[in-house]
Amino acid sequence: MQIRDALPVDAADVRRVVAAAFGEGRGDHGDEVAALWDDVVAAGHARASLVAVEDGEVVGHVGVSHSWVDARRELVDVLVLSPLSVVPERQHSGIGTALVASAIESARALYAPALFLEGSPTYYGARGFVPGRAHGFLPASDRTPGPAFQVVLFDSHEEWMTGRLVYRDVWWQHDSAGLRDPDLAELEERFG
Ligand SMILES: CC(C)(COP(=O)(O)OP(=O)(O)OC[C@H]1O[C@@H](n2cnc3c(N)ncnc32)[C@H](O)[C@@H]1OP(=O)(O)O)[C@@H](O)C(=O)NCCC(=O)NCCS
C-alpha cells in the first residue's frame, strides 16, 4: 500500500472512495461528503489530499483543508483533517491509521500550528490527537460532542493561539459542522 498526493486525474476515484466509506451503513452520507470535499477543493481550501493505493487502485483518501482559530490577538490559519475514508472492503487493515499519520506529517510540513478534527476519540486519540478543549480551543459548533473535538499541536503553535475554530463557509454550506439530532442526541446519551 502506497500513500501519495492525489492528482487531478484521481478526482473520480477520490469521489468513489469517499462516497463508499460514508455510504450505506455509515449514515448514508456518502454522496454528501464526497460533494463537500469536491467543493473544498474547488474553493481552493484544500491543503493536502492524499490517496492510499493498493495494486494500482485507490482504496483510501484523507483531506486536509484550511480553517481559522479566532484568537484574541488575530485570526490564526490552522488545518482541519476531514474527510478520512477507506473503502469498506479494505477497512481494518491499517490504511486509515497510515492516512492519519500521513495527514499529520503533511500538516507539520505546512508549518500549521494545529490540525483539528471531529471524530471518535478512541480512534484518533490512539493516533496522536488530544482533546481540543484541554488547550482552550472551542469547536466550530456547539453541536460537536466534547470528546469528538480533537487537535494535534505543532512546533509553530504559541500559547496565545487559542479560541474558537472557524470553518470556511463551504462547511456551513454543506451543514458539515458538528452533528444534528438524532445522531447528536444519541451520542450525548451514550457518552454523557
Ligand atoms: C474510520 C476509518 C477511516 C478507519 O479506517 P481503517 O483503515 O479501517 O482503520 P485502521 O485499519 O487503521 O484501524 C481500524 C481500527 O479502528 C477502529 N475504528 C474504525 N472505525 C472506527 C470508528 N468510527 N470509531 C472508533 N473506532 C473505529 C476499529 O476498532 C478498528 O480496529 P479493528 O481492526 O481491531 O476492528 C474507516 O472505518 C472508514 O472509512 N469509515 C467510514 C468513514 C468514517 O467514519 N470516517 C471517519 C470520520 S471522522
CSV table of C-alpha atoms and ligand atoms in Angstrom, one decimal:
chain,number,residue,atom,x,y,z
A,1,MET,CA,0.0,0.0,0.0
A,2,GLN,CA,1.4,3.4,-1.0
A,3,ILE,CA,0.2,6.8,0.1
A,4,ARG,CA,0.8,9.7,-2.3
A,5,ASP,CA,-0.6,13.1,-3.2
A,6,ALA,CA,-3.9,12.9,-5.1
A,7,LEU,CA,-3.6,14.2,-8.6
A,8,PRO,CA,-6.3,15.9,-10.6
A,9,VAL,CA,-6.7,12.6,-12.5
A,10,ASP,CA,-7.6,10.9,-9.2
A,11,ALA,CA,-10.7,13.1,-8.7
A,12,ALA,CA,-13.3,10.4,-9.7
A,13,ASP,CA,-11.5,7.8,-7.6
A,14,VAL,CA,-11.5,10.0,-4.6
A,15,ARG,CA,-15.2,10.7,-5.0
A,16,ARG,CA,-15.9,7.0,-5.3
A,17,VAL,CA,-13.8,6.1,-2.2
A,18,VAL,CA,-15.4,8.9,0.0
A,19,ALA,CA,-18.9,8.0,-1.2
A,20,ALA,CA,-18.3,4.3,-0.4
A,21,ALA,CA,-16.8,4.9,3.0
A,22,PHE,CA,-19.6,7.3,4.2
A,23,GLY,CA,-22.3,5.4,2.3
A,24,GLU,CA,-24.6,2.6,3.2
A,25,GLY,CA,-24.3,1.6,6.9
A,26,ARG,CA,-22.4,4.8,7.7
A,27,GLY,CA,-25.4,7.2,7.8
A,28,ASP,CA,-25.8,7.2,4.1
A,29,HIS,CA,-23.9,10.5,3.7
A,30,GLY,CA,-21.6,9.2,1.0
A,31,ASP,CA,-22.5,11.5,-1.8
A,32,GLU,CA,-22.9,14.4,0.5
A,33,VAL,CA,-19.4,14.0,2.0
A,34,ALA,CA,-17.9,13.5,-1.5
A,35,ALA,CA,-19.6,16.7,-2.7
A,36,LEU,CA,-18.3,18.6,0.4
A,37,TRP,CA,-14.7,17.6,-0.4
A,38,ASP,CA,-15.2,18.4,-4.1
A,39,ASP,CA,-16.3,21.9,-3.1
A,40,VAL,CA,-13.5,22.3,-0.6
A,41,VAL,CA,-11.1,21.6,-3.5
A,42,ALA,CA,-12.9,23.8,-5.9
A,43,ALA,CA,-12.9,26.7,-3.4
A,44,GLY,CA,-9.1,26.4,-3.1
A,45,HIS,CA,-9.3,25.5,0.6
A,46,ALA,CA,-7.6,22.0,0.3
A,47,ARG,CA,-4.0,22.0,1.7
A,48,ALA,CA,-3.4,18.2,1.4
A,49,SER,CA,-5.3,15.5,-0.4
A,50,LEU,CA,-3.7,12.0,0.0
A,51,VAL,CA,-4.7,8.7,-1.5
A,52,ALA,CA,-3.9,5.2,-0.4
A,53,VAL,CA,-3.2,3.0,-3.4
A,54,GLU,CA,-3.1,-0.8,-3.5
A,55,ASP,CA,-2.4,-2.7,-6.6
A,56,GLY,CA,-3.0,0.4,-8.6
A,57,GLU,CA,-6.4,1.0,-7.1
A,58,VAL,CA,-7.3,3.9,-4.8
A,59,VAL,CA,-8.7,2.4,-1.6
A,60,GLY,CA,-8.4,5.3,0.8
A,61,HIS,CA,-8.3,9.1,1.0
A,62,VAL,CA,-7.7,11.8,3.5
A,63,GLY,CA,-8.3,15.5,3.1
A,64,VAL,CA,-6.7,18.4,5.0
A,65,SER,CA,-8.0,21.9,4.5
A,66,HIS,CA,-7.8,25.5,5.8
A,67,SER,CA,-9.7,26.9,8.7
A,68,TRP,CA,-9.1,29.6,11.3
A,69,VAL,CA,-8.8,29.8,15.1
A,70,ASP,CA,-10.5,33.1,16.3
A,71,ALA,CA,-7.8,34.0,18.8
A,72,ARG,CA,-8.0,37.3,20.8
A,73,ARG,CA,-4.9,38.7,19.0
A,74,GLU,CA,-5.8,37.8,15.4
A,75,LEU,CA,-7.2,35.0,13.2
A,76,VAL,CA,-4.8,32.1,13.1
A,77,ASP,CA,-4.5,29.9,10.0
A,78,VAL,CA,-5.0,26.3,11.0
A,79,LEU,CA,-5.9,23.0,9.3
A,80,VAL,CA,-8.7,20.5,9.6
A,81,LEU,CA,-8.4,16.8,8.8
A,82,SER,CA,-11.6,15.7,7.1
A,83,PRO,CA,-12.9,13.6,5.5
A,84,LEU,CA,-11.0,10.3,6.2
A,85,SER,CA,-12.2,7.4,4.1
A,86,VAL,CA,-11.3,3.8,3.5
A,87,VAL,CA,-13.4,1.6,1.2
A,88,PRO,CA,-15.5,-0.8,3.3
A,89,GLU,CA,-13.7,-3.9,1.8
A,90,ARG,CA,-10.3,-2.7,2.9
A,91,GLN,CA,-11.1,-1.4,6.3
A,92,HIS,CA,-9.4,-2.8,9.5
A,93,SER,CA,-6.1,-3.3,7.7
A,94,GLY,CA,-4.3,-0.2,8.9
A,95,ILE,CA,-5.0,2.0,5.9
A,96,GLY,CA,-6.9,4.6,8.0
A,97,THR,CA,-4.1,4.7,10.5
A,98,ALA,CA,-1.5,5.2,7.8
A,99,LEU,CA,-3.5,8.0,6.2
A,100,VAL,CA,-3.9,9.8,9.6
A,101,ALA,CA,-0.2,9.6,10.1
A,102,SER,CA,0.5,11.0,6.6
A,103,ALA,CA,-2.1,13.8,7.2
A,104,ILE,CA,-0.3,14.8,10.4
A,105,GLU,CA,3.0,14.8,8.6
A,106,SER,CA,1.6,16.9,5.8
A,107,ALA,CA,0.2,19.4,8.3
A,108,ARG,CA,3.6,19.6,10.0
A,109,ALA,CA,5.3,20.2,6.7
A,110,LEU,CA,2.9,23.0,6.0
A,111,TYR,CA,4.0,24.7,9.3
A,112,ALA,CA,0.5,24.7,10.6
A,113,PRO,CA,0.2,25.4,14.3
A,114,ALA,CA,-2.6,23.0,14.7
A,115,LEU,CA,-4.6,20.3,13.0
A,116,PHE,CA,-8.2,19.8,14.1
A,117,LEU,CA,-10.9,17.2,13.5
A,118,GLU,CA,-14.3,16.0,14.8
A,119,GLY,CA,-14.3,12.2,15.3
A,120,SER,CA,-14.0,9.2,17.6
A,121,PRO,CA,-11.7,10.0,20.5
A,122,THR,CA,-10.9,6.3,20.7
A,123,TYR,CA,-9.8,6.1,17.1
A,124,TYR,CA,-8.0,9.4,16.8
A,125,GLY,CA,-6.8,9.6,20.4
A,126,ALA,CA,-4.7,6.5,19.7
A,127,ARG,CA,-3.3,8.2,16.6
A,128,GLY,CA,-1.9,11.4,18.0
A,129,PHE,CA,-4.9,13.6,18.7
A,130,VAL,CA,-5.7,15.1,22.1
A,131,PRO,CA,-8.9,16.9,23.3
A,132,GLY,CA,-9.2,20.4,21.8
A,133,ARG,CA,-10.9,21.9,24.8
A,134,ALA,CA,-7.9,20.9,27.0
A,135,HIS,CA,-5.9,23.6,25.1
A,136,GLY,CA,-8.6,26.2,25.4
A,137,PHE,CA,-10.0,25.7,21.9
A,138,LEU,CA,-13.7,25.7,21.2
A,139,PRO,CA,-15.3,23.7,18.4
A,140,ALA,CA,-16.8,25.5,15.4
A,141,SER,CA,-20.3,24.3,16.5
A,142,ASP,CA,-21.7,23.7,20.0
A,143,ARG,CA,-23.2,20.7,18.4
A,144,THR,CA,-19.8,18.9,18.4
A,145,PRO,CA,-19.8,16.5,21.3
A,146,GLY,CA,-16.9,17.5,23.6
A,147,PRO,CA,-14.7,14.4,23.3
A,148,ALA,CA,-15.1,14.4,19.5
A,149,PHE,CA,-13.3,17.8,19.1
A,150,GLN,CA,-9.6,17.0,18.9
A,151,VAL,CA,-6.3,18.6,17.8
A,152,VAL,CA,-2.7,17.9,17.1
A,153,LEU,CA,-0.4,20.9,18.0
A,154,PHE,CA,2.8,21.5,16.2
A,155,ASP,CA,6.0,23.4,16.9
A,156,SER,CA,4.7,26.7,15.4
A,157,HIS,CA,1.8,26.8,17.9
A,158,GLU,CA,2.1,29.5,20.5
A,159,GLU,CA,0.2,29.9,23.8
A,160,TRP,CA,-2.0,32.8,22.6
A,161,MET,CA,-3.2,30.9,19.5
A,162,THR,CA,-6.3,29.7,21.1
A,163,GLY,CA,-10.0,30.3,20.7
A,164,ARG,CA,-12.9,29.1,18.6
A,165,LEU,CA,-12.3,27.0,15.5
A,166,VAL,CA,-13.9,28.8,12.5
A,167,TYR,CA,-14.7,26.7,9.5
A,168,ARG,CA,-14.7,28.0,5.9
A,169,ASP,CA,-18.1,28.7,4.5
A,170,VAL,CA,-18.1,25.5,2.4
A,171,TRP,CA,-18.5,23.5,5.7
A,172,TRP,CA,-21.6,25.5,6.6
A,173,GLN,CA,-23.0,25.3,3.0
A,174,HIS,CA,-22.8,21.6,3.4
A,175,ASP,CA,-24.1,21.7,7.0
A,176,SER,CA,-21.0,19.7,8.0
A,177,ALA,CA,-20.1,21.3,11.3
A,178,GLY,CA,-20.9,19.2,14.3
A,179,LEU,CA,-23.8,16.7,14.4
A,180,ARG,CA,-27.6,17.1,14.3
A,181,ASP,CA,-30.3,15.2,16.0
A,182,PRO,CA,-31.0,12.3,16.2
A,183,ASP,CA,-27.3,11.4,15.9
A,184,LEU,CA,-26.2,14.2,18.3
A,185,ALA,CA,-28.8,13.2,21.0
A,186,GLU,CA,-27.8,9.5,20.6
A,187,LEU,CA,-24.1,10.2,21.2
A,188,GLU,CA,-24.8,12.6,24.1
A,189,GLU,CA,-26.9,9.9,25.7
A,190,ARG,CA,-24.2,7.3,25.1
A,191,PHE,CA,-21.2,9.4,26.3
A,192,GLY,CA,-22.9,12.0,28.6
B,1,LIG,C1,-12.7,5.3,10.2
B,1,LIG,C2,-11.9,4.6,9.0
B,1,LIG,C3,-11.2,5.6,8.1
B,1,LIG,C4,-10.9,3.7,9.6
B,1,LIG,O1,-10.1,3.1,8.6
B,1,LIG,P1,-9.4,1.7,8.7
B,1,LIG,O2,-8.5,1.5,7.6
B,1,LIG,O3,-10.5,0.6,8.9
B,1,LIG,O4,-8.7,1.9,10.1
B,1,LIG,P2,-7.5,1.0,10.7
B,1,LIG,O5,-7.4,-0.3,10.0
B,1,LIG,O6,-6.2,1.8,10.7
B,1,LIG,O7,-8.0,0.9,12.1
B,1,LIG,C5,-9.1,0.0,12.4
B,1,LIG,C6,-9.5,0.2,13.8
B,1,LIG,O8,-10.1,1.4,14.0
B,1,LIG,C7,-11.3,1.3,14.8
B,1,LIG,N1,-12.3,2.0,14.2
B,1,LIG,C8,-12.7,2.1,12.9
B,1,LIG,N2,-13.7,2.9,12.8
B,1,LIG,C9,-13.9,3.5,14.0
B,1,LIG,C10,-14.9,4.4,14.4
B,1,LIG,N3,-15.7,5.1,13.6
B,1,LIG,N4,-14.8,4.7,15.8
B,1,LIG,C11,-13.9,4.1,16.6
B,1,LIG,N5,-13.1,3.2,16.2
B,1,LIG,C12,-13.1,2.9,14.9
B,1,LIG,C13,-11.6,-0.2,14.9
B,1,LIG,O9,-11.6,-0.6,16.2
B,1,LIG,C14,-10.6,-0.9,14.1
B,1,LIG,O10,-10.0,-1.8,14.9
B,1,LIG,P3,-10.1,-3.4,14.5
B,1,LIG,O11,-9.5,-3.5,13.1
B,1,LIG,O12,-9.4,-4.1,15.6
B,1,LIG,O13,-11.6,-3.7,14.4
B,1,LIG,C15,-12.8,3.7,8.1
B,1,LIG,O14,-13.5,2.8,9.0
B,1,LIG,C16,-13.9,4.5,7.4
B,1,LIG,O15,-13.6,4.9,6.2
B,1,LIG,N6,-15.0,4.7,8.0
B,1,LIG,C17,-16.2,5.4,7.3
B,1,LIG,C18,-15.9,6.9,7.3
B,1,LIG,C19,-15.6,7.4,8.6
B,1,LIG,O16,-16.3,7.2,9.6
B,1,LIG,N7,-14.5,8.3,8.6
B,1,LIG,C20,-14.1,8.9,9.8
B,1,LIG,C21,-14.9,10.1,10.1
B,1,LIG,S1,-14.3,11.0,11.5
